[in-house]
Short mmCIF file of C-alpha atoms and ligand atoms in Angstrom, two decimals:
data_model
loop_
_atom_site.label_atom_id
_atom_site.label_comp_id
_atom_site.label_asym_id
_atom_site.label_seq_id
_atom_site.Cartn_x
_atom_site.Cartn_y
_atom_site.Cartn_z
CA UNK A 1 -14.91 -24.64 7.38
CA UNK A 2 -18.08 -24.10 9.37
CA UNK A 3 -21.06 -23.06 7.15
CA UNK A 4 -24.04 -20.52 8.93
CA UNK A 5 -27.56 -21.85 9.44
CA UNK A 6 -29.21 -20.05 12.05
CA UNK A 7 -27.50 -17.14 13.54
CA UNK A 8 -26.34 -18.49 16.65
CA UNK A 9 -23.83 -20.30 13.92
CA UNK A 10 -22.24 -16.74 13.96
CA UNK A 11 -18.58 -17.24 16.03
CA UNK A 12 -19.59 -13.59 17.36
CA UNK A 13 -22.85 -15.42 18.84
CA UNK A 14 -20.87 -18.13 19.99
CA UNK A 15 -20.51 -20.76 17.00
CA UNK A 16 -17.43 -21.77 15.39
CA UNK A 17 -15.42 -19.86 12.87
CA UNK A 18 -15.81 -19.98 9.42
CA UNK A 19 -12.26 -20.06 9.43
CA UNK A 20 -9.79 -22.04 10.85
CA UNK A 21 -6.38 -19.66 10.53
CA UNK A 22 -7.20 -16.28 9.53
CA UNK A 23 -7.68 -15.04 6.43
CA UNK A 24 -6.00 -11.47 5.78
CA UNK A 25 -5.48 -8.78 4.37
CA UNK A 26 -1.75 -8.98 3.74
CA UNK A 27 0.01 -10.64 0.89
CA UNK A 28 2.36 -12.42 2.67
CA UNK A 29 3.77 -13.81 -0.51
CA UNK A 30 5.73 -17.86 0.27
CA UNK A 31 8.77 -17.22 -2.62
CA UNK A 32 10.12 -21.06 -3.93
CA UNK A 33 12.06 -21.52 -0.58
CA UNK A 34 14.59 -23.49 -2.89
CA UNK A 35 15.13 -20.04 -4.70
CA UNK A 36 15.09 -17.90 -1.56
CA UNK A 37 17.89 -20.54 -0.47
CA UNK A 38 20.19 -20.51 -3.52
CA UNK A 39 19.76 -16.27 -3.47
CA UNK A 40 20.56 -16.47 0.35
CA UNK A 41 24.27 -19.40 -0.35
CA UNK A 42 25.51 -16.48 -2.46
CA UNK A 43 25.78 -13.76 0.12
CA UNK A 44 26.68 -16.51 2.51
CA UNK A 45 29.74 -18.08 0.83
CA UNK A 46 30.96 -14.74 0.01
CA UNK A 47 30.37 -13.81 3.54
CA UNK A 48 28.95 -10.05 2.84
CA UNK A 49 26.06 -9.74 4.64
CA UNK A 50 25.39 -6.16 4.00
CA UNK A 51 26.80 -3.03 2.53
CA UNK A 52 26.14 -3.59 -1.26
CA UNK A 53 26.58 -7.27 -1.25
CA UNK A 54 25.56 -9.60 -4.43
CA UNK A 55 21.46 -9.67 -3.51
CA UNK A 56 21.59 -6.18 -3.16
CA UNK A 57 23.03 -5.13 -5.91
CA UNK A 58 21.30 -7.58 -8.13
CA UNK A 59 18.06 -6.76 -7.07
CA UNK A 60 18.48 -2.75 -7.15
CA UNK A 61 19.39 -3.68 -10.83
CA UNK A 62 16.12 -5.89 -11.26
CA UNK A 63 13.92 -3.64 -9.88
CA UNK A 64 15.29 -0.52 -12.44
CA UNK A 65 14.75 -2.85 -15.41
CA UNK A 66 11.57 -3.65 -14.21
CA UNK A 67 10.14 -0.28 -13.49
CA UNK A 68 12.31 0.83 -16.41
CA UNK A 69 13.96 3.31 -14.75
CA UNK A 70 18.21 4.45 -14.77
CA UNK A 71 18.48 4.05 -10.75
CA UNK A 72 16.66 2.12 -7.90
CA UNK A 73 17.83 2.19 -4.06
CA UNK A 74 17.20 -0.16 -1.59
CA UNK A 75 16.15 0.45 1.86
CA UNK A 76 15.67 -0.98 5.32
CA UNK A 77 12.17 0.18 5.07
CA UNK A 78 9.44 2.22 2.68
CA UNK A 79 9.71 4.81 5.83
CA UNK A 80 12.87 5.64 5.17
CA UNK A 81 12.92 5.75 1.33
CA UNK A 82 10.42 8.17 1.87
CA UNK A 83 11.79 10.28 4.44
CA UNK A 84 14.80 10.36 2.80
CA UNK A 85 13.65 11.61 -0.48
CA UNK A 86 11.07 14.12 0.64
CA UNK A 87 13.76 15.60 2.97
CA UNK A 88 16.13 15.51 -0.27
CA UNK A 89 13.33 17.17 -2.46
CA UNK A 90 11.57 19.57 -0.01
CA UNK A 91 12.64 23.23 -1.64
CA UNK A 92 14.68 25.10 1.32
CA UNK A 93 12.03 27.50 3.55
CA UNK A 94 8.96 25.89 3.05
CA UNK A 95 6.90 24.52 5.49
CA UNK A 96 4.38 22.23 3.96
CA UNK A 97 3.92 18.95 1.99
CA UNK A 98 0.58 18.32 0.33
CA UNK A 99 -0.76 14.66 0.61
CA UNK A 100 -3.78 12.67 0.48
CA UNK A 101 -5.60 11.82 3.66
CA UNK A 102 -7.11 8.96 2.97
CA UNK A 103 -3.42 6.86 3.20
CA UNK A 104 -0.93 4.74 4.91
CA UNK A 105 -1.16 5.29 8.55
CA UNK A 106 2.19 6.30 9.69
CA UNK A 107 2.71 8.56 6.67
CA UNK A 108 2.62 12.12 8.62
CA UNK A 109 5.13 10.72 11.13
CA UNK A 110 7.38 10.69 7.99
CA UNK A 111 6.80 14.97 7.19
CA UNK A 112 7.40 15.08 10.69
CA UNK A 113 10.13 13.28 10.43
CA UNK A 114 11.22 15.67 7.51
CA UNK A 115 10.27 18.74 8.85
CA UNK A 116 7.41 19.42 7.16
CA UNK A 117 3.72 20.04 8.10
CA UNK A 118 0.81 17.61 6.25
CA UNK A 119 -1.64 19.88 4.01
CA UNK A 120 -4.50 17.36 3.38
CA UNK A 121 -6.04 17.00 -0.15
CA UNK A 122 -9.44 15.93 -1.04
CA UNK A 123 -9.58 12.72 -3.60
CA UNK A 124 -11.67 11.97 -6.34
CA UNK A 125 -15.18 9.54 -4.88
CA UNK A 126 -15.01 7.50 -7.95
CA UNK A 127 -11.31 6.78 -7.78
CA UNK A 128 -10.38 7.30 -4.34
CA UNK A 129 -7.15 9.46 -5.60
CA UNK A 130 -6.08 12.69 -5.46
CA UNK A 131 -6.06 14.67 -8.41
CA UNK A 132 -4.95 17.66 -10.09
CA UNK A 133 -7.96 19.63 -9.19
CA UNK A 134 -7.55 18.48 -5.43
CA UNK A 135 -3.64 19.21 -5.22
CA UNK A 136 -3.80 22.53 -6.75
CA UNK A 137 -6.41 23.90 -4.22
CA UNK A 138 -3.58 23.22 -1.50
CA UNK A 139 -0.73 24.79 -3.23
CA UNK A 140 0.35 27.83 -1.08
CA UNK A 141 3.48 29.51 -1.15
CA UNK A 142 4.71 27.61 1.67
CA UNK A 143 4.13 24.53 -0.44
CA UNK A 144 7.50 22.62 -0.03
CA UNK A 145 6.56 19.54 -2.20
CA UNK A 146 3.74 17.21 -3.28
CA UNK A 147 3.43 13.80 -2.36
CA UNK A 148 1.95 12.17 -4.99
CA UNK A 149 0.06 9.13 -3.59
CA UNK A 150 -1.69 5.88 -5.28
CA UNK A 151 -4.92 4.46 -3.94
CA UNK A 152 -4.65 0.83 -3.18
CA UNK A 153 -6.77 -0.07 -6.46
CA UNK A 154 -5.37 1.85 -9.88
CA UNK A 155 -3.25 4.74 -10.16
CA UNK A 156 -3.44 8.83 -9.48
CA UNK A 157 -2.95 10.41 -12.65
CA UNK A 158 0.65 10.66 -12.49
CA UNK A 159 1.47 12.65 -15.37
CA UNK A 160 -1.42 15.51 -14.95
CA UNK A 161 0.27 15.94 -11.38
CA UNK A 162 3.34 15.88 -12.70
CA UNK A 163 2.94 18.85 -15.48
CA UNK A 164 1.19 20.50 -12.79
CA UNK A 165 4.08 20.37 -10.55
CA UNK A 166 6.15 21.59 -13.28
CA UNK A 167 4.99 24.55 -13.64
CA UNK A 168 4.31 25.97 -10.45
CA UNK A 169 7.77 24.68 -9.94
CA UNK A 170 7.03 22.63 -7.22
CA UNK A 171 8.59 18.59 -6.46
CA UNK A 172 6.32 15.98 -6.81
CA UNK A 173 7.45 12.38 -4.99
CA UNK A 174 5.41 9.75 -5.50
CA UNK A 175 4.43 7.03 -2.82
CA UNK A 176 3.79 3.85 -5.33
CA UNK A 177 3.92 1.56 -2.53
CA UNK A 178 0.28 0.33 -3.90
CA UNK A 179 1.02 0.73 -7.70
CA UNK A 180 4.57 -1.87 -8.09
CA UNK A 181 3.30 -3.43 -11.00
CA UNK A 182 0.76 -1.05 -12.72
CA UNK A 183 1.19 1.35 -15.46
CA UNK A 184 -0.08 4.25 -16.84
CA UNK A 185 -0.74 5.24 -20.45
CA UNK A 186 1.82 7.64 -20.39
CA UNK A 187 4.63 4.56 -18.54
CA UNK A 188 5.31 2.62 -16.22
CA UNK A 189 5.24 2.89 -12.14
CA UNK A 190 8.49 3.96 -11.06
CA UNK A 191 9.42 6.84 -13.25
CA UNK A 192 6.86 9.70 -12.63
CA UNK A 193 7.74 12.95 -10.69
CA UNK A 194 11.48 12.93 -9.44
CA UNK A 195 11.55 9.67 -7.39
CA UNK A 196 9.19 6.80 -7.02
CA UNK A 197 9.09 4.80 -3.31
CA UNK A 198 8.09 1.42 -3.07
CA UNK A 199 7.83 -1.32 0.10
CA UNK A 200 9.16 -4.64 0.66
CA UNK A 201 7.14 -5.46 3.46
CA UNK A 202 5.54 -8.80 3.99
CA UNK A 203 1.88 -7.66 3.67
CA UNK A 204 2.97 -6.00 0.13
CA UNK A 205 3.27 -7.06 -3.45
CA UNK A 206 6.85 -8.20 -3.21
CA UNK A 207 8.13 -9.88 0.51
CA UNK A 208 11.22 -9.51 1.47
CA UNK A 209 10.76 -9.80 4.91
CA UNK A 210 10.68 -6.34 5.04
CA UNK A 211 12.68 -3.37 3.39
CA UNK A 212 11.98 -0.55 0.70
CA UNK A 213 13.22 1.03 -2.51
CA UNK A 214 13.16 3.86 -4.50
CA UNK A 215 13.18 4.60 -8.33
CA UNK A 216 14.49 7.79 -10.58
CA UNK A 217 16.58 8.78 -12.89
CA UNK A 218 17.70 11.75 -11.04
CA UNK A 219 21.53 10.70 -10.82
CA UNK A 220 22.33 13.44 -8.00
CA UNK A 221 19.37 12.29 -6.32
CA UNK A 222 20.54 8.77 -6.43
CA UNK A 223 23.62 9.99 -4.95
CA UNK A 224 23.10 11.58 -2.12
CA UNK A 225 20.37 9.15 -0.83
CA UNK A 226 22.74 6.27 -1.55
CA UNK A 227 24.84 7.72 0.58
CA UNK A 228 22.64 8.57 3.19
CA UNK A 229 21.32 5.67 3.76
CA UNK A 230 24.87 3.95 4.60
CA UNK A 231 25.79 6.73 7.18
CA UNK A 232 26.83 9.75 4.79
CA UNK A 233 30.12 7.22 3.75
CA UNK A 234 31.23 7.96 0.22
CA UNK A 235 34.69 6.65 1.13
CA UNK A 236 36.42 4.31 3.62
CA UNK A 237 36.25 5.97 6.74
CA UNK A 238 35.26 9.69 5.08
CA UNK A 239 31.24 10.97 5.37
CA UNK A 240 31.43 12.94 2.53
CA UNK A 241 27.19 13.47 2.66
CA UNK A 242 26.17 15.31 5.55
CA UNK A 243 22.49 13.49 7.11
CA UNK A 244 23.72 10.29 7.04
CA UNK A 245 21.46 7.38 9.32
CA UNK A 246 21.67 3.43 8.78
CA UNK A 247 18.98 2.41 6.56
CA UNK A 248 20.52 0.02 4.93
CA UNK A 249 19.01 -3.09 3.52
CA UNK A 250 20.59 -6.04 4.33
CA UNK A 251 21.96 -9.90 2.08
CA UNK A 252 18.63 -11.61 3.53
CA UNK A 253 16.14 -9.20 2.74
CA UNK A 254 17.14 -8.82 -0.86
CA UNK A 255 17.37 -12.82 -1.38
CA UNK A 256 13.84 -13.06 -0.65
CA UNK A 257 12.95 -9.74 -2.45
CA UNK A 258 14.59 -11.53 -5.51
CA UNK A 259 12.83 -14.15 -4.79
CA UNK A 260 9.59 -13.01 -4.42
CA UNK A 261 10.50 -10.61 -7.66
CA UNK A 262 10.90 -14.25 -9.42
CA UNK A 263 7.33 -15.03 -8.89
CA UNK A 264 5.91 -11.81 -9.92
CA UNK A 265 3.80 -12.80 -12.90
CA UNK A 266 2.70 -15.98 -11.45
CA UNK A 267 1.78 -13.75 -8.16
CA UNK A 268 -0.48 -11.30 -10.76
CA UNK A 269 -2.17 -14.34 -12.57
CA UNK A 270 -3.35 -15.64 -9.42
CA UNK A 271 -4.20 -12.25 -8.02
CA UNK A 272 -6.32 -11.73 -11.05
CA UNK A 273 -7.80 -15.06 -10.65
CA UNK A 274 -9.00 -13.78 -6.75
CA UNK A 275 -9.95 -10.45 -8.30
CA UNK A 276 -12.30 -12.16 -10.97
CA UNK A 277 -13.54 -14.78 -8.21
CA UNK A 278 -14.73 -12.04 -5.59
CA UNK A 279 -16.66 -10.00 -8.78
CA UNK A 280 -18.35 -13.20 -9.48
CA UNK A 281 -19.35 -13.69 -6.14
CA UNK A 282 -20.24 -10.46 -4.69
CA UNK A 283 -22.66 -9.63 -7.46
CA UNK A 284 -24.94 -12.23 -5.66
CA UNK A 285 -24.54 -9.69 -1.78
CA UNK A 286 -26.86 -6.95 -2.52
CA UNK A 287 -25.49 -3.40 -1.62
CA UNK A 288 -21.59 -4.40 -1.54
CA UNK A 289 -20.01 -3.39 -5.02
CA UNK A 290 -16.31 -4.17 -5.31
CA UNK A 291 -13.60 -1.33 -6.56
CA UNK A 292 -12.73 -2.20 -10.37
CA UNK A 293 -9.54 -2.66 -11.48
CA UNK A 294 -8.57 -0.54 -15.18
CA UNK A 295 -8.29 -3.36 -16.73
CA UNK A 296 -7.20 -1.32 -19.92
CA UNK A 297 -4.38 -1.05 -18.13
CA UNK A 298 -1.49 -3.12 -16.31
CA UNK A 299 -2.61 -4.02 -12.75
CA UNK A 300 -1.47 -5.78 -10.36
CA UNK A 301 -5.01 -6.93 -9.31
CA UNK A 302 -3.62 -7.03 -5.68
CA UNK A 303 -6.19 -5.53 -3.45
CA UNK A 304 -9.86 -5.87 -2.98
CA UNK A 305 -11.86 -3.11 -2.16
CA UNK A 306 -15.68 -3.32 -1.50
CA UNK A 307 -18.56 -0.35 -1.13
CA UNK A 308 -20.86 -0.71 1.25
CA UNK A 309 -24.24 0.58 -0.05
CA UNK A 310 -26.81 2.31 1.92
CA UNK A 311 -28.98 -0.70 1.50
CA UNK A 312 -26.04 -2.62 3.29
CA UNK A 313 -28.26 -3.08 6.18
CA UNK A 314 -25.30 -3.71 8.83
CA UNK A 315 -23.68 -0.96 9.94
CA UNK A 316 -19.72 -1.53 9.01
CA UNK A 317 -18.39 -1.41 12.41
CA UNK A 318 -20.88 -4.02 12.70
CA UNK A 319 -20.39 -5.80 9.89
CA UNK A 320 -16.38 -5.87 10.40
CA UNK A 321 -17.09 -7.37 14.17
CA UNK A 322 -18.36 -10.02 12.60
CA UNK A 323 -16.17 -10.91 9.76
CA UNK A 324 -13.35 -10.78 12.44
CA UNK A 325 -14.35 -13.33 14.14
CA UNK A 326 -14.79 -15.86 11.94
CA UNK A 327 -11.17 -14.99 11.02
CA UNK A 328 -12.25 -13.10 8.27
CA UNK A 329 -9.89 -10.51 8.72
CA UNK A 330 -11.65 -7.26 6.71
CA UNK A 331 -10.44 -3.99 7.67
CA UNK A 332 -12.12 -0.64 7.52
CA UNK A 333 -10.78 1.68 4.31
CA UNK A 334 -8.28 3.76 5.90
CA UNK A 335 -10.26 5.24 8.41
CA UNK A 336 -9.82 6.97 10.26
CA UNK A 337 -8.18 9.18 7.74
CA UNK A 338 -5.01 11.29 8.43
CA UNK A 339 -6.49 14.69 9.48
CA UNK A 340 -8.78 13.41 12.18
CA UNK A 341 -5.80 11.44 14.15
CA UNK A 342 -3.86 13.51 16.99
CA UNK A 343 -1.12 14.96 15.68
CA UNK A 344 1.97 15.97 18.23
CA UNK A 345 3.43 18.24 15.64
CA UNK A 346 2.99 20.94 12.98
CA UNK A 347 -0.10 20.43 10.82
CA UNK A 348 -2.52 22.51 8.84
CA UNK A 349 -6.13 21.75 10.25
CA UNK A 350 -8.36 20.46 7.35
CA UNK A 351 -11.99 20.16 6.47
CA UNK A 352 -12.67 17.45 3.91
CA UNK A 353 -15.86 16.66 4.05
CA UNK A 354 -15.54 13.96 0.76
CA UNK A 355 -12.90 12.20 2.62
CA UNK A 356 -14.89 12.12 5.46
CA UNK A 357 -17.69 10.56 3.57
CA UNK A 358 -16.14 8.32 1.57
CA UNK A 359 -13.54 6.84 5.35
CA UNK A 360 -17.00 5.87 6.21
CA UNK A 361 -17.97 3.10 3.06
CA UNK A 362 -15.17 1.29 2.31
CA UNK A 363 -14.09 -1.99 3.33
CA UNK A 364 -10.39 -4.17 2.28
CA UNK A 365 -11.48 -8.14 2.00
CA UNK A 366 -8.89 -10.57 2.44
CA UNK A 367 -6.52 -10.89 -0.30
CA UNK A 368 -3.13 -12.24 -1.55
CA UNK A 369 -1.60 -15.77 -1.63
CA UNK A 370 -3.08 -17.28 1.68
CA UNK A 371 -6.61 -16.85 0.04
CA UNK A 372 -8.00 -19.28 -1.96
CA UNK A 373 -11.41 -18.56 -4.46
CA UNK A 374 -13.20 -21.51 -1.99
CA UNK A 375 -12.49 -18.93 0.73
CA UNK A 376 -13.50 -16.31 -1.63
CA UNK A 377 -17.04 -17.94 -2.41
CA UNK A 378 -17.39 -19.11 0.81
CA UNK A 379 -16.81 -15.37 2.47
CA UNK A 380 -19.46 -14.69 -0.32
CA UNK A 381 -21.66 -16.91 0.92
CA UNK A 382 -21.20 -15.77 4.81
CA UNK A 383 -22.10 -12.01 3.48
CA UNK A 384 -25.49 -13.06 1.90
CA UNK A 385 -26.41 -15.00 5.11
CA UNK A 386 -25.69 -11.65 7.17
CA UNK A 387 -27.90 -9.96 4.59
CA UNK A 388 -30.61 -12.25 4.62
CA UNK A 389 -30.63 -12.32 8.70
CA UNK A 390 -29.63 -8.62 9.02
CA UNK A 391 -33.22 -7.69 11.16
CA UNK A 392 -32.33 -11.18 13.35
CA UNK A 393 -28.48 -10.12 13.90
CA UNK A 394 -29.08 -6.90 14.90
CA UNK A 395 -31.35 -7.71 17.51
CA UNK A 396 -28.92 -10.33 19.23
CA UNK A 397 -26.09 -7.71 19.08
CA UNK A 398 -28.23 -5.53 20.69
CA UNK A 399 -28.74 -8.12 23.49
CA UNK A 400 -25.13 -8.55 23.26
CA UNK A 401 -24.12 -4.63 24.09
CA UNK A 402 -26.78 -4.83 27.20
C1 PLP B 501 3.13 0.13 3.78
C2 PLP B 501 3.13 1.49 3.23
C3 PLP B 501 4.21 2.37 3.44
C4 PLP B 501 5.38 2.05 4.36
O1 PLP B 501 6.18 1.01 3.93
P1 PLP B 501 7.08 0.19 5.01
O2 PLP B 501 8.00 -0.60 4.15
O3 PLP B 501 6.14 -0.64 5.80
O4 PLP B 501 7.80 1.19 5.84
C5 PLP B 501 4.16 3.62 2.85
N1 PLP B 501 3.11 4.00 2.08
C6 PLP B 501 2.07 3.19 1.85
C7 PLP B 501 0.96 3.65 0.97
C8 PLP B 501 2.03 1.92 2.42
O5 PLP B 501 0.97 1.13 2.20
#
């Protein structure tokens, strides 16, 4: 680890990294490999690699006990647990699907995907989630269903959106790819609205390699995507559900999902641990105020999320040149946000001018099990030094754009 001096130490001035191996902002959780193994002999010795093998169907049964819900589906993907359900839940001749901007990247590829056109919701400043308020402004009678999204820190207010949905009638789907193991007063993650989808990607709470699920306790629901995700089979040789793709999760997938689902608690202990370590130490960096976690309620203290003040006196593209190369791998809040990316299919053009703002102050900081709270006080440390030498710094990458 290299510590700063003068600011030629910078590794965007030429000195060394602060960093050896990059610190990021994805989990990318390392399950007991012993575990992972025994999970993966299983599927193995019986030699079912996929189509409802052992993994899979222990997991899907793990996962419903632990969002305490009557069904969960696996998935090759998030993607398609998502497409799948809000093509299931869209009501027939309507056009549009109301979501949040401010949210995973790919996600209007997916209403593409299922035929609908994005109607972009504002979001609370405070939270960073949409709200009641926010989602009713965008119902129209073309609305074909809400997609209820969580921010990356706490929860949406699942229930308000889901009474609201109620009574205009209207199917709410949550994304709760963010929210695995946080709760609500009202319940757990995993059984608001009519289904609940969730990701097993590496950079997520829970790694298994990749792959998805989804929660409910809609049994036709369960059904027909269960189904559909094997090809429309509900017999030997007969596609009795019309829609049918493979997305399909396969043995080695679920034995590290089960594995990683093993270390859960351990994972949240030492996420809260990070959580507690960056408050400490950013309270010293004047004008960069981390996101809180509810700590009233269950959270899976997961991501950190920093403000950048106005007396910040980097800008952030700026700032996040920096940080990059010295392997501190901080990314800009989900910017830039939905409605301003090109878009080769139906939308409805938005003006959000609170999204807009807020795309603009956010930063993630590295997180999950490859970050250590030396690395935390240490990336502390590198952030007063740019403070301190702000006037300096800006000058030499000034120079450096010449
Ligand atoms: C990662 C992510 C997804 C997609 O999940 P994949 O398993 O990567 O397809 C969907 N929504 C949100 C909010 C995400 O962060």
């Amino acid at each position: 680890m290299s510590v700063k001096r003068r600011i030629e130490d910078l590794a965007l001035l030429g000195g060394a990294p602060l960093f050896s191996s990059p610190k990021s902002t994805s989990n990318l959780l390392r399950p007991d490999v012993e575990r992972y193994l025994s999970y993966s002999r299983l599927f193995f010795e019986q030699k079912q690699y996929t189509n409802n093998g052992p993994n899979v169907k222990a997991l899907q049964q793990r996962l419903a006990d632990f969002h305490q819900t009557q069904y969960c589906l696996v998935f090759s993907s998030g993607f398609w647990a998502l497409a799948l359900a809000i093509r299931y839940l869209k009501l027939a001749g309507r056009t549009e699907i109301i979501i949040p901007s401010l949210t995973y990247r790919r996600m209007t590829d997916i209403c593409a995907w299922a035929g609908l056109a994005p109607r972009f919701c504002e979001v609370d400043p405070n939270t960073l989630a949409m709200t009641e308020e926010t989602v009713r402004s965008c119902i129209t009678p073309q609305t074909a269903l809400i997609l209820g999204v969580h921010p990356i820190v706490n929860c949406a207010e699942a229930q308000r959106l889901q009474d609201m949905a109620q009574d205009y009638g209207i199917p709410l789907l949550f994304d709760s790819v963010e929210s695995v193991y946080e709760s609500l007063p009202e319940g757990r993650i995993g059984g608001f609205g009519r289904a609940e989808c969730f990701s097993l990607h590496a950079c997520k709470l829970l790694n298994g390699f990749g792959g998805g699920y989804l929660t409910t306790n809609d049994e036709i629901l369960a059904k027909t995507l269960s189904a559909q995700r094997g090809f429309g089979f509900t017999a030997i040789d007969h596609i009795g559900v019309p829609g049918g793709l493979n997305a399909k999760l396969n043995e080695m997938h679920a034995a590290m999902a089960l594995a990683s689902l093993d270390d859960i608690e351990q994972q949240v202990v030492l996420n809260r641990q990070r959580y507690q370590c960056y408050q400490q130490a950013l309270t010293a960096v004047p004008g960069i105020s981390l996101l809180a976690f509810d700590e009233t309620q269950r959270c899976g203290y997961k991501n950190i999320v920093a403000r950048m003040e106005d007396i910040w006196p980097l800008s952030r593209a700026e700032t996040l040149r920096i940080l990059n190369a010295e392997q501190v791998l901080a990314r800009a809040y989900y910017d830039p946000p939905l409605h301003h990316k090109t878009m080769h299919y139906p939308h409805v053009t938005a003006n959000l001018p609170q999204t807009d703002r807020l795309s603009q102050s956010f930063v993630n900081l590295p997180c999950g099990q490859q970050v250590s709270t030396d690395d935390i006080n240490s990336i502390a440390s590198l952030m007063i030094f740019l403070f301190e030498n702000s006037n300096e710094i800006n000058c030499a990458l000034q120079e450096t754009l010449l």
